[in-house]
Amino acid sequence: MRVRGCGTAVVLVAFALLAGHAHAQTTFEAATAAFKDDVHGQAGLTCAGCHATGGSGTYAAPPRTAVAMRCASCHSDAAFMRKFDPQVRVDQLLQYQTSVHGRRMAAGDPRAATCTDCHDAHGVRRVRDPRSPVAPLNVVTTCGRCHGDPVRMAPFGRSAAPPGEWAASVHAAALVARGDTSAPTCVSCHGSHGATPPGVESVANVCAQCHLREAELFRASPKRDIFDAIGQAECLVCHGNHRIASPGDSWVGVEEGAVCEQCHDAASASGAAIVATRRQLDELQTAVSGAAALLTRAEHAGMLVDEGRLALQLAREHQVQSRVLVHAFDAAPFSKAASEGLAAAGQAQDAGEAAMRELRFRRQGLAVATLLILAFLLTLWAKIRRLPAPPA
Amino acid sequence: MSLRAWLDERLPLSDVIDTLRHKRVPHHRYSVWYYFGGATLFLFLIQVGTGALLLLYYRPSAAEAYESVQFIVSRVPFGWLVRSIHAWAANLMVASAFAHLFSVLFLHAYRRPRELTWISGFALLLLTLAFGFTGYLLPWNEVSFFATRVGTDIAASIPLVGEALVRFLRGGDDVTGATLTRLFGFHVAILPAIATALIALHLLLVQRHGMSVPPSVEAQASADPRAVRSIPFLPHFLLRDLFAWTAVVAVLAALATFYPWELGAKADPFAPAPAGIRPEWYFLWAFETLKHVPPTVAGLNGEFVAVAMMGAGAVGALLLPLLVASARARSVVTWIGAAALLFMGAMTVLALRAGQP
């Protein structure tokens, strides 16, 4: 292989320019082994593509502050990159320069992350490769190597809690437990090359990438202006940021533990509206779960309740709608959706009750039929016993 | 002129009644096994009746089969009962036919001059299994679809004709709507026609030769003629038969009410096969046996060897009375039959245990 023939060098000296200490050297064997599976190696690039040749056949690692520019010499060249992938993006450097990492690096702070920190130096893989450190299932661990390390974060006055908080979130559950690779990770909200914490004014736009309907309702609601006026980051006030829990109906309320209780008290007019909203949510949940339990009982007894299941499905859709409509902070559309959900849940309940009535009818019919059959069997038995003994 | 006289003038009614009045049935300690033949026939009649009712609404196409069965069990008055009885009676019929076969085997009732009675009876058992196989797919649900695919795949292991046989059974390369239509045709037309003819022959032979008395009872009778009594067919035997049939009705009604036959999810030919797909219980022993056969046996395809051995066993069983003449050979056959029954039972238990979560 050409990489191995790059000279008699036995080590690649990777001098990091971190203040006070140097990165460990990458051995030639380790670098060449990793490079075999590297997207650049597979594309025919060699060591000299990234490394300047040092004296007596050694390759010096580029200074950390120069890594981004070195990568960008190809990755920002649209004409060059098109030869490998006509669809590939070439704006990574521009984005990086706007990021906190890029700005610190440009200021000469080598502790900031650069390309190789996230993508690796010699084993670079495509993002869609599940082994890539920036693949959806790995990217939080990759970010967490620095952002979850209190020692590294302390000099910047940053908390190292976010990766751990994210791991306890509904988003992490979707990604890890359900394997939904579209579930948001660090880069979904902060960006990747242009990684920056979203500001108060832009956080709603970030959430709206996925939660579009909720965002639209909120933007059209009177709450938006109020939150803007008091400088609160819209979605975060109720949902938090990294540890975003699965929302529940109990969030709506003025009792302790409810989300609304942070700002509203039961005695106010808004408190009464919140209580009314919660009551409707609870009624709908009770109706839906009651109908679901009844239909399940009927099904376990062997009854076919397809129409009830359809009605229940409709009720659940209205329930989802009504929960979304909470973000409109307007009683009318919410009540309409909740009422429709209650009506559909009622139909499901009726179907379940009809199935159970039919089941009782069948069992009563069987009891009567069994009695008649038993009576007939007894009669037959008596008749057989009374038959004259057959001649030998 | 009375109706009886009018009929007598045109039909041999009195002759039939006289024959039945004079017909006698042996009565001894094993005669309870005689009733399984009658119970199997009764269950077949139930199948004909309930099957005819289902035909009024059933539509044999991939697009409509599932929905039509759904309509039957949810909309047609007592449709649920008819379908459940049809499904349960099919299973009881297989069980009753097996009990009848093994009782005949163990009581040596196949010996001369009842060779043809055995052969026609064994053919009827195979037909019963064919009824089960062809009827299984008709609801076009997920389980039946994939079980039929697995079942028909087994035929492919037969050299030379295997592929052609699979295409014949499926009406194409895979299980499709064409398979459904084909199996429906077998289930409601071809198999009933053959079964009716064979049942008529079987009953004629039973009537011709009478009930067989086991050799052990015959030996006892030679010393003491009172050891083997006989009872009149009318009314003694018929009333006992009626008692058994009524008990079968009670069991069927209870099963249909407490365990209505499930319809399951509609078959989706493009979906992956769900876990735990297996055939009906009476095919489980063969299904489990095939799972334990090594890929190659003596250089031959293992599945083919197993299928060939089962086929040879079935042919041997069919021709049993022609192959076994002496009392000693019949004794050996009894042990082979017991071993076969034990093997089938053990394999079925293994398959059921493997299917448990």
XYZ file of C-alpha atoms in Angstrom:
749
model
C 0.000 0.000 0.000
C 1.113 3.462 -0.805
C 0.715 4.714 2.744
C 3.137 2.111 3.976
C 5.553 3.140 1.271
C 5.618 6.720 2.333
C 9.081 6.377 3.715
C 10.967 4.748 6.465
C 9.241 6.703 9.166
C 8.084 4.679 12.146
C 6.063 7.328 13.879
C 3.728 10.088 13.045
C 4.508 12.816 15.480
C 1.257 14.401 16.472
C 2.245 17.459 18.407
C -0.690 19.129 19.883
C -0.334 22.705 20.760
C -2.508 22.488 23.812
C -1.234 24.802 26.465
C 0.838 23.001 28.978
C 0.666 19.510 27.532
C 0.950 17.573 24.291
C -1.293 14.941 22.759
C 0.017 11.414 22.712
C 1.856 10.394 19.600
C -0.013 8.295 17.051
C 2.148 5.376 16.013
C 2.666 4.759 12.334
C 1.037 1.323 12.647
C -2.028 2.693 14.406
C -2.387 5.516 11.901
C -2.018 3.284 8.853
C -4.374 0.651 10.301
C -7.038 3.287 10.944
C -6.462 4.870 7.550
C -7.326 1.615 5.765
C -10.917 2.134 6.839
C -10.817 5.899 6.380
C -13.069 7.529 3.810
C -10.045 9.459 2.529
C -7.908 6.362 2.236
C -10.685 4.638 0.317
C -10.833 7.651 -2.004
C -7.129 7.229 -2.805
C -5.637 9.982 -0.642
C -2.306 9.430 1.072
C -0.534 10.706 4.188
C 0.916 13.599 2.240
C -2.575 14.818 1.490
C -2.821 16.174 5.036
C 0.681 15.961 6.487
C 3.716 18.014 5.605
C 6.821 15.882 5.366
C 9.233 16.473 8.176
C 12.863 15.639 8.332
C 14.087 12.035 7.869
C 10.788 10.622 6.683
C 8.524 11.656 9.536
C 5.144 13.276 9.193
C 4.280 16.119 11.482
C 0.725 16.633 12.606
C -0.610 20.053 11.641
C -0.999 22.487 14.529
C -4.493 22.270 16.052
C -5.205 25.833 15.091
C -4.480 24.898 11.475
C -6.478 21.666 11.282
C -9.743 23.260 10.166
C -8.033 25.204 7.413
C -6.181 22.061 6.307
C -9.431 20.096 6.030
C -11.141 23.027 4.364
C -8.503 23.169 1.659
C -10.427 20.290 0.112
C -13.809 20.342 1.860
C -14.541 23.964 0.966
C -13.549 23.427 -2.646
C -16.810 22.626 -4.407
C -15.128 21.764 -7.689
C -12.769 19.326 -5.977
C -15.367 17.728 -3.706
C -17.805 17.245 -6.581
C -15.452 14.602 -7.948
C -16.227 12.415 -4.934
C -19.821 13.327 -4.205
C -21.835 15.813 -6.307
C -24.235 16.394 -3.399
C -21.634 16.979 -0.691
C -21.785 20.204 1.337
C -18.809 22.586 1.301
C -19.842 25.117 3.936
C -18.371 23.383 6.986
C -15.553 25.887 7.483
C -17.898 28.856 7.164
C -20.170 27.322 9.756
C -17.260 26.374 11.998
C -15.986 29.940 11.947
C -19.337 31.109 13.359
C -19.363 28.470 16.106
C -18.092 28.917 19.648
C -15.435 26.301 18.884
C -14.319 28.115 15.729
C -14.281 31.552 17.268
C -12.169 30.350 20.201
C -9.835 28.551 17.853
C -9.520 31.650 15.692
C -8.630 33.543 18.849
C -5.762 31.121 19.282
C -7.270 28.880 21.944
C -6.230 25.325 20.955
C -8.461 23.779 23.658
C -11.474 24.370 21.428
C -12.704 21.482 19.361
C -11.648 21.153 15.770
C -12.514 18.736 12.920
C -10.396 15.809 14.123
C -11.809 15.923 17.648
C -15.214 14.877 16.414
C -14.420 13.007 13.181
C -11.121 11.373 14.211
C -7.885 11.970 12.355
C -7.044 8.675 10.631
C -10.263 6.683 10.801
C -12.665 9.226 9.367
C -15.980 7.656 8.361
C -19.084 9.007 6.711
C -21.724 10.286 9.116
C -24.165 7.637 7.897
C -21.687 4.917 8.896
C -22.945 3.714 12.311
C -19.303 3.372 13.452
C -18.684 7.059 12.903
C -18.290 9.043 16.149
C -20.786 11.550 14.754
C -23.426 8.977 13.740
C -26.730 9.638 15.555
C -26.202 6.921 18.135
C -22.615 8.054 18.908
C -22.661 11.808 18.630
C -23.774 12.497 22.211
C -20.883 10.397 23.508
C -18.539 12.306 21.208
C -19.754 15.712 22.422
C -19.813 14.348 25.958
C -16.088 13.587 25.874
C -15.551 17.301 26.460
C -18.967 18.675 27.444
C -19.578 15.915 29.988
C -16.132 16.324 31.562
C -16.285 18.788 34.507
C -12.485 19.251 34.425
C -12.505 20.358 30.799
C -15.597 22.523 31.190
C -14.548 24.249 34.402
C -12.102 26.732 32.766
C -14.926 27.869 30.468
C -17.428 28.247 33.270
C -19.674 25.672 31.592
C -21.684 22.917 33.232
C -20.765 19.340 32.339
C -24.314 18.157 33.051
C -26.044 18.489 29.627
C -25.013 15.092 28.134
C -26.197 13.311 31.281
C -29.403 15.340 31.353
C -30.060 14.529 27.696
C -29.583 10.826 28.463
C -32.578 11.049 30.826
C -34.753 12.834 28.262
C -37.609 11.656 26.083
C -35.379 12.329 23.079
C -32.717 9.900 24.347
C -35.410 7.310 25.016
C -36.602 7.656 21.417
C -33.102 7.274 20.038
C -31.686 4.607 22.318
C -34.712 2.584 23.368
C -36.757 2.802 20.164
C -33.821 3.128 17.774
C -35.375 6.201 16.155
C -32.330 7.821 14.548
C -34.382 10.905 13.691
C -34.665 11.693 17.416
C -32.782 14.879 18.312
C -29.251 14.763 19.687
C -26.832 17.609 20.526
C -26.301 18.587 16.888
C -30.047 18.734 16.116
C -30.483 21.784 18.359
C -26.972 23.258 18.559
C -25.780 22.585 15.050
C -22.726 20.533 14.214
C -20.023 22.565 12.502
C -21.644 25.797 13.626
C -22.292 24.529 17.160
C -23.630 27.334 19.330
C -26.195 27.379 22.130
C -29.474 28.729 20.716
C -30.393 32.102 22.200
C -33.598 32.988 23.991
C -35.051 34.463 20.839
C -34.218 31.502 18.620
C -34.908 28.474 20.820
C -38.506 28.220 19.656
C -37.288 28.040 16.071
C -35.013 25.173 17.025
C -37.818 23.184 18.658
C -40.114 24.024 15.736
C -37.919 21.995 13.398
C -39.837 18.990 14.674
C -42.657 20.378 16.846
C -44.021 22.612 14.126
C -47.705 22.552 15.080
C -46.997 23.372 18.722
C -44.695 26.214 17.654
C -47.292 27.678 15.276
C -49.950 27.616 17.990
C -47.619 29.200 20.500
C -46.494 31.957 18.120
C -50.135 32.866 17.484
C -50.943 32.855 21.200
C -50.813 35.800 23.603
C -48.134 33.968 25.588
C -45.462 34.684 23.001
C -45.430 38.434 23.572
C -45.508 37.935 27.335
C -42.532 35.575 27.268
C -40.629 37.846 24.905
C -41.330 40.809 27.190
C -39.936 39.038 30.256
C -37.018 37.551 28.320
C -37.995 33.917 28.747
C -37.011 31.304 26.156
C -40.424 30.173 25.012
C -40.474 26.339 24.976
C -37.859 26.028 27.706
C -40.011 27.654 30.370
C -42.288 24.628 30.563
C -40.267 21.866 28.923
C -36.715 22.592 30.039
C -33.791 22.105 27.690
C -31.610 19.011 27.874
C -33.630 16.878 30.288
C -36.848 17.172 28.304
C -39.333 14.835 29.927
C -42.293 13.181 28.274
C -45.104 15.685 28.799
C -48.116 14.612 30.827
C -51.577 15.972 31.538
C -50.450 16.582 35.122
C -48.210 19.387 33.843
C -51.366 21.450 33.326
C -52.550 22.606 36.726
C -52.085 25.008 39.584
C -51.221 22.449 42.244
C -47.657 21.837 43.374
C -45.586 20.061 40.757
C -47.597 21.321 37.804
C -45.812 23.464 35.225
C -48.388 26.264 35.102
C -48.083 26.655 38.859
C -44.680 28.331 38.318
C -46.478 31.521 37.231
C -50.226 31.067 37.934
C -52.135 30.585 41.161
C -55.497 28.969 41.672
C -57.213 32.151 42.799
C -56.653 34.021 39.529
C -58.909 33.956 36.437
C -56.135 32.219 34.526
C -56.002 29.659 37.327
C -59.667 28.800 36.736
C -59.008 28.369 33.010
C -56.063 26.094 33.773
C -58.188 24.001 36.148
C -60.914 23.697 33.485
C -58.365 22.631 30.881
C -56.917 20.027 33.204
C -60.388 18.708 34.029
C -61.133 18.146 30.351
C -57.757 16.480 29.802
C -58.394 14.160 32.747
C -61.926 13.359 31.597
C -60.647 12.481 28.148
C -57.826 10.338 29.543
C -60.248 8.520 31.857
C -62.671 7.913 28.992
C -59.944 6.678 26.640
C -58.273 4.369 29.155
C -61.648 3.061 30.376
C -62.782 2.259 26.829
C -59.398 0.688 26.028
C -59.609 -1.581 29.081
C -63.175 -2.590 28.248
C -62.312 -3.377 24.617
C -59.295 -5.405 25.719
C -61.494 -7.365 28.124
C -63.987 -8.046 25.344
C -61.195 -9.118 22.972
C -59.701 -11.450 25.560
C -63.135 -13.031 25.848
C -62.995 -13.693 22.099
C -65.237 -10.872 20.901
C -64.489 -8.947 17.725
C -64.539 -5.204 18.510
C -62.992 -3.677 15.400
C -65.445 -0.773 15.289
C -64.735 0.002 18.924
C -61.018 -0.048 18.177
C -61.540 2.397 15.310
C -63.506 4.740 17.574
C -60.802 4.444 20.227
C -58.158 5.276 17.651
C -60.133 8.379 16.729
C -60.461 9.317 20.405
C -56.698 8.998 20.834
C -56.121 11.219 17.805
C -58.398 13.883 19.295
C -56.572 13.452 22.600
C -53.247 14.129 20.887
C -54.794 17.127 19.129
C -56.184 18.519 22.346
C -52.795 18.153 24.057
C -51.185 20.005 21.170
C -53.889 22.694 21.336
C -52.867 23.460 24.906
C -50.057 25.470 23.252
C -52.664 27.849 21.755
C -53.672 29.025 25.247
C -57.201 29.409 23.867
C -60.047 27.475 25.475
C -62.325 27.227 22.416
C -60.267 25.069 20.001
C -58.972 22.986 22.870
C -62.472 22.284 24.202
C -63.704 21.390 20.709
C -60.949 18.771 20.241
C -61.430 17.415 23.756
C -65.216 17.139 23.259
C -64.738 15.293 19.969
C -62.311 12.977 21.732
C -64.826 12.340 24.505
C -67.533 11.571 21.943
C -65.270 9.092 20.118
C -64.223 7.496 23.417
C -67.931 7.197 24.236
C -68.501 5.323 20.972
C -65.626 2.993 21.825
C -67.109 2.462 25.281
C -70.534 1.727 23.756
C -68.973 -0.797 21.363
C -67.199 -2.470 24.293
C -70.374 -2.598 26.367
C -72.327 -4.000 23.420
C -69.670 -6.696 23.014
C -69.872 -7.564 26.700
C -73.703 -7.706 26.502
C -73.409 -10.015 23.508
C -70.925 -12.121 25.458
C -73.347 -12.419 28.379
C -76.135 -13.325 25.954
C -73.957 -16.044 24.429
C -73.049 -17.488 27.797
C -76.646 -17.412 28.995
C -77.664 -19.094 25.728
C -74.991 -21.710 26.264
C -76.208 -22.302 29.822
C -79.764 -22.869 28.564
C -78.533 -25.074 25.698
C -76.319 -27.055 28.084
C -79.253 -27.650 30.430
C -81.379 -28.843 27.522
C -78.589 -31.073 26.242
C -78.008 -32.494 29.727
C -81.719 -33.147 30.110
C -81.701 -34.928 26.757
C -78.618 -36.952 27.751
C -80.252 -37.964 31.049
C -83.399 -38.968 29.198
C -81.340 -41.001 26.767
C -79.416 -42.598 29.588
C -82.638 -43.496 31.387
C -84.039 -44.885 28.154
C -80.906 -46.986 27.551
C -81.044 -48.332 31.104
C -84.688 -49.266 30.678
C -84.183 -51.102 27.423
C -84.947 -54.814 27.738
C -81.821 -56.928 28.082
C -80.851 -58.227 24.643
C -81.091 -61.943 24.064
C -77.730 -63.730 24.328
C -102.893 -44.629 1.557
C -100.509 -43.780 4.380
C -97.216 -42.073 3.693
C -95.334 -45.174 4.906
C -97.241 -47.373 2.482
C -96.731 -44.838 -0.319
C -93.001 -44.803 0.314
C -92.838 -48.598 0.727
C -94.376 -49.029 -2.685
C -91.591 -46.934 -4.241
C -88.536 -47.459 -1.974
C -87.158 -50.497 -0.139
C -87.901 -48.764 3.144
C -89.228 -51.818 4.976
C -86.251 -53.859 3.834
C -83.853 -51.299 5.277
C -85.748 -51.093 8.574
C -85.964 -54.875 8.808
C -82.236 -55.163 8.162
C -81.475 -52.633 10.890
C -83.881 -54.381 13.277
C -82.119 -57.652 12.764
C -78.641 -56.158 12.757
C -76.683 -56.884 15.931
C -73.537 -55.278 17.281
C -70.971 -57.073 19.486
C -70.962 -55.846 23.052
C -67.830 -56.406 25.142
C -65.303 -54.553 27.264
C -63.746 -52.773 24.264
C -66.962 -51.824 22.481
C -66.709 -48.193 23.676
C -64.150 -47.689 20.862
C -66.847 -48.460 18.280
C -68.423 -45.085 18.988
C -65.447 -43.084 17.687
C -66.319 -44.070 14.124
C -69.860 -42.770 14.591
C -68.588 -39.603 16.309
C -66.220 -38.923 13.395
C -69.083 -39.350 10.935
C -71.281 -37.057 13.038
C -68.570 -34.386 13.102
C -68.206 -34.702 9.327
C -71.945 -34.053 8.989
C -71.603 -30.993 11.238
C -68.790 -29.795 8.978
C -70.988 -30.204 5.913
C -73.849 -28.301 7.547
C -71.819 -25.434 9.006
C -69.629 -25.278 5.897
C -72.713 -24.847 3.734
C -73.889 -21.990 5.963
C -70.474 -20.294 5.795
C -70.530 -20.599 2.010
C -73.532 -18.260 1.923
C -71.281 -15.348 2.936
C -67.677 -16.431 2.369
C -65.851 -14.931 -0.633
C -62.794 -16.870 -1.818
C -60.440 -14.121 -2.946
C -57.417 -12.496 -1.343
C -59.177 -9.122 -1.437
C -62.404 -10.264 0.221
C -61.819 -13.502 2.145
C -60.727 -11.910 5.424
C -63.413 -9.230 5.311
C -66.118 -11.774 4.523
C -65.141 -13.889 7.537
C -65.055 -10.710 9.618
C -68.563 -9.963 8.371
C -69.709 -13.475 9.239
C -68.482 -13.321 12.830
C -69.535 -9.743 13.538
C -72.655 -9.085 11.460
C -74.373 -12.313 10.465
C -76.742 -13.515 13.221
C -75.062 -16.473 14.935
C -72.301 -16.316 12.320
C -69.742 -16.375 15.141
C -71.306 -19.601 16.411
C -71.372 -21.268 13.010
C -67.759 -20.361 12.264
C -66.540 -21.382 15.703
C -68.371 -24.700 15.522
C -66.940 -25.305 12.030
C -63.398 -24.649 13.276
C -63.739 -26.614 16.526
C -65.581 -29.519 14.883
C -62.736 -29.768 12.353
C -60.252 -30.218 15.175
C -62.458 -32.662 17.081
C -63.008 -34.592 13.846
C -59.259 -35.026 13.355
C -58.871 -36.106 16.993
C -61.794 -38.516 16.726
C -60.497 -39.952 13.426
C -57.059 -40.553 14.972
C -58.656 -42.214 18.019
C -60.733 -44.393 15.692
C -57.680 -45.353 13.609
C -55.505 -46.284 16.570
C -58.337 -48.209 18.264
C -58.810 -50.226 15.071
C -55.047 -50.770 14.912
C -54.680 -51.891 18.527
C -57.818 -54.088 18.446
C -56.583 -55.701 15.189
C -59.862 -54.842 13.494
C -58.112 -54.527 10.121
C -57.597 -58.288 9.750
C -59.319 -60.394 7.127
C -61.933 -59.777 5.716
C -61.835 -56.071 6.694
C -58.775 -55.064 4.659
C -60.749 -52.709 2.422
C -62.522 -51.204 5.434
C -59.117 -50.274 6.859
C -57.820 -48.946 3.542
C -60.911 -46.799 2.959
C -60.766 -45.613 6.592
C -57.095 -44.678 6.374
C -57.752 -42.823 3.129
C -60.545 -40.975 4.950
C -58.087 -39.949 7.681
C -55.725 -38.558 5.029
C -58.687 -36.727 3.496
C -59.560 -35.299 6.922
C -56.020 -33.934 7.197
C -56.320 -32.532 3.668
C -59.570 -30.834 4.699
C -57.698 -29.269 7.621
C -54.808 -28.099 5.447
C -56.971 -26.619 2.690
C -59.389 -24.974 5.115
C -56.663 -23.377 7.215
C -55.801 -20.708 4.629
C -59.395 -19.717 3.849
C -59.749 -16.916 6.478
C -56.654 -15.355 4.831
C -55.169 -14.259 8.128
C -51.514 -13.756 9.017
C -50.967 -17.076 10.785
C -52.695 -19.198 8.150
C -50.912 -17.419 5.307
C -47.407 -18.030 6.615
C -48.214 -21.534 7.897
C -49.457 -22.435 4.408
C -46.283 -21.016 2.898
C -44.174 -23.162 5.281
C -46.397 -26.210 4.730
C -46.299 -26.050 0.952
C -42.535 -25.413 1.045
C -42.044 -28.882 2.535
C -43.240 -30.467 -0.707
C -40.323 -28.805 -2.528
C -37.877 -31.241 -0.897
C -39.254 -34.114 -2.987
C -36.821 -34.737 -5.879
C -37.950 -34.251 -9.468
C -41.608 -33.467 -8.784
C -41.179 -31.263 -5.672
C -41.109 -27.906 -7.452
C -44.001 -28.857 -9.725
C -45.998 -30.089 -6.728
C -45.444 -26.816 -4.874
C -46.596 -24.835 -7.921
C -49.633 -27.111 -8.237
C -50.587 -26.581 -4.596
C -49.979 -22.823 -4.726
C -51.200 -22.108 -8.206
C -47.942 -20.171 -8.708
C -44.504 -19.679 -7.213
C -45.741 -18.263 -3.916
C -48.847 -18.306 -1.740
C -51.199 -15.785 -3.336
C -54.872 -15.244 -4.043
C -54.541 -18.031 -6.614
C -53.581 -20.424 -3.788
C -56.625 -19.343 -1.813
C -58.983 -19.956 -4.737
C -57.335 -23.297 -5.457
C -57.475 -24.554 -1.858
C -61.059 -23.314 -1.584
C -61.961 -25.435 -4.607
C -60.330 -28.476 -3.035
C -61.977 -27.773 0.327
C -65.577 -27.353 -0.822
C -65.818 -29.441 -4.000
C -63.103 -31.991 -4.720
C -62.389 -33.280 -1.207
C -66.084 -33.493 -0.168
C -66.908 -35.441 -3.340
C -64.123 -37.960 -2.714
C -64.914 -38.098 1.021
C -68.610 -38.764 0.393
C -67.809 -41.645 -1.942
C -65.262 -43.104 0.489
C -67.614 -42.738 3.479
C -70.328 -44.561 1.531
C -67.870 -47.352 0.722
C -66.604 -47.460 4.315
C -70.130 -47.678 5.757
C -71.119 -50.306 3.201
C -68.125 -52.410 4.197
C -68.879 -51.977 7.912
C -72.451 -53.040 7.231
C -71.244 -55.968 5.096
C -68.724 -57.338 7.612
C -70.156 -56.041 10.874
C -68.126 -54.799 13.806
C -64.858 -56.627 14.406
C -64.398 -58.470 17.670
C -60.829 -58.260 19.065
C -58.872 -61.561 18.928
C -58.512 -61.655 22.718
C -62.292 -61.446 23.144
C -62.794 -64.019 20.397
C -60.436 -66.419 22.186
C -62.380 -65.900 25.378
C -65.618 -66.539 23.501
C -64.394 -69.861 22.175
C -64.109 -71.052 25.775
C -67.199 -69.263 27.012
C -69.681 -68.147 24.352
C -71.354 -65.821 26.857
C -68.186 -63.669 26.974
C -69.214 -61.911 23.770
C -72.740 -60.668 23.900
C -74.372 -58.714 21.142
C -76.958 -55.976 21.259
C -79.534 -55.004 18.618
C -78.539 -52.072 16.443
C -82.049 -50.703 16.865
C -82.553 -49.283 19.404
C -79.730 -50.343 21.767
C -76.676 -49.316 19.730
C -78.318 -46.356 18.018
C -79.363 -44.811 21.349
C -75.825 -45.173 22.675
C -74.504 -43.563 19.479
C -77.018 -40.769 19.919
C -75.789 -40.293 23.474
C -72.210 -39.899 22.234
C -73.257 -37.490 19.496
C -75.206 -35.344 21.952
C -72.187 -35.208 24.252
C -70.128 -34.030 21.261
C -72.671 -31.252 20.637
C -72.381 -30.142 24.281
C -68.574 -30.016 24.056
C -68.719 -28.109 20.758
C -71.176 -25.539 22.127
C -69.015 -24.919 25.189
C -65.820 -24.590 23.136
C -67.473 -22.248 20.617
C -68.827 -20.010 23.386
C -65.862 -19.866 25.721
C -63.125 -20.086 23.102
C -64.489 -18.507 19.905
C -62.082 -19.237 17.067
C -59.863 -16.176 16.618
C -59.717 -14.389 13.307
C -56.341 -12.680 13.864
C -54.835 -10.011 11.605
C -55.334 -9.957 7.864
C -52.533 -11.593 5.866
C -49.991 -9.215 4.389
C -47.893 -11.083 1.809
C -45.232 -8.357 1.875
C -44.797 -8.344 5.661
C -42.090 -10.460 7.310
C -43.305 -13.700 8.844
C -44.241 -13.165 12.493
C -42.477 -15.218 15.157
C -44.003 -18.507 16.257
C -45.610 -19.515 12.983
C -46.645 -23.145 13.160
C -49.246 -25.405 11.611
C -52.362 -26.870 13.235
C -51.728 -29.202 16.172
C -52.220 -32.366 14.114
C -49.305 -31.436 11.825
C -47.047 -30.314 14.666
C -45.323 -33.666 15.124
C -44.205 -33.692 11.459
C -43.215 -30.005 11.650
C -41.119 -30.654 14.774
C -39.549 -33.780 13.283
C -38.355 -31.799 10.256
C -36.749 -29.266 12.600
C -34.609 -31.993 14.183
C -33.500 -33.647 10.961
C -29.861 -32.848 10.045
C -29.288 -31.032 6.726
C -27.902 -34.192 5.098
C -28.548 -37.836 5.864
C -26.355 -40.376 4.072
C -25.498 -37.755 1.493
C -29.148 -36.950 0.790
C -31.162 -33.856 1.669
C -32.253 -34.433 5.266
C -35.693 -32.931 4.785
C -36.257 -35.150 1.773
C -35.227 -38.237 3.754
C -37.647 -37.323 6.559
C -40.503 -36.602 4.140
C -39.747 -39.837 2.278
C -39.822 -41.808 5.537
C -43.130 -40.244 6.538
C -44.516 -40.995 3.060
C -43.294 -44.590 3.275
C -44.872 -44.863 6.730
C -48.187 -43.568 5.385
C -48.129 -45.992 2.434
C -47.202 -48.838 4.793
C -50.078 -47.898 7.098
C -52.494 -47.674 4.164
C -51.579 -51.160 2.952
C -51.149 -52.590 6.449
C -53.778 -55.394 6.206
C -52.212 -56.623 2.970
C -48.731 -56.716 4.510
C -49.636 -58.283 7.850
C -51.230 -61.715 7.870
C -50.053 -63.660 10.922
C -50.988 -63.079 14.554
C -47.299 -62.613 15.386
C -46.936 -59.902 12.725
C -50.043 -58.169 14.081
C -48.455 -58.163 17.517
C -45.342 -56.485 16.086
C -47.564 -53.941 14.333
C -49.224 -53.147 17.663
C -45.853 -52.269 19.172
C -44.886 -50.233 16.110
C -48.209 -48.400 16.345
C -47.646 -47.682 20.046
C -44.143 -46.390 19.289
C -45.493 -44.199 16.470
C -48.186 -42.799 18.784
C -45.592 -42.110 21.476
C -43.273 -40.444 18.960
C -46.056 -38.244 17.564
C -47.143 -37.292 21.067
C -43.588 -36.464 22.173
C -42.896 -34.398 19.056
C -46.170 -32.511 19.513
C -45.296 -31.725 23.139
C -41.833 -30.556 22.065
C -43.325 -28.292 19.403
C -45.855 -26.842 21.850
C -43.131 -26.186 24.421
C -40.914 -24.567 21.788
C -43.784 -22.231 20.904
C -44.193 -20.988 24.457
C -42.602 -17.640 25.251
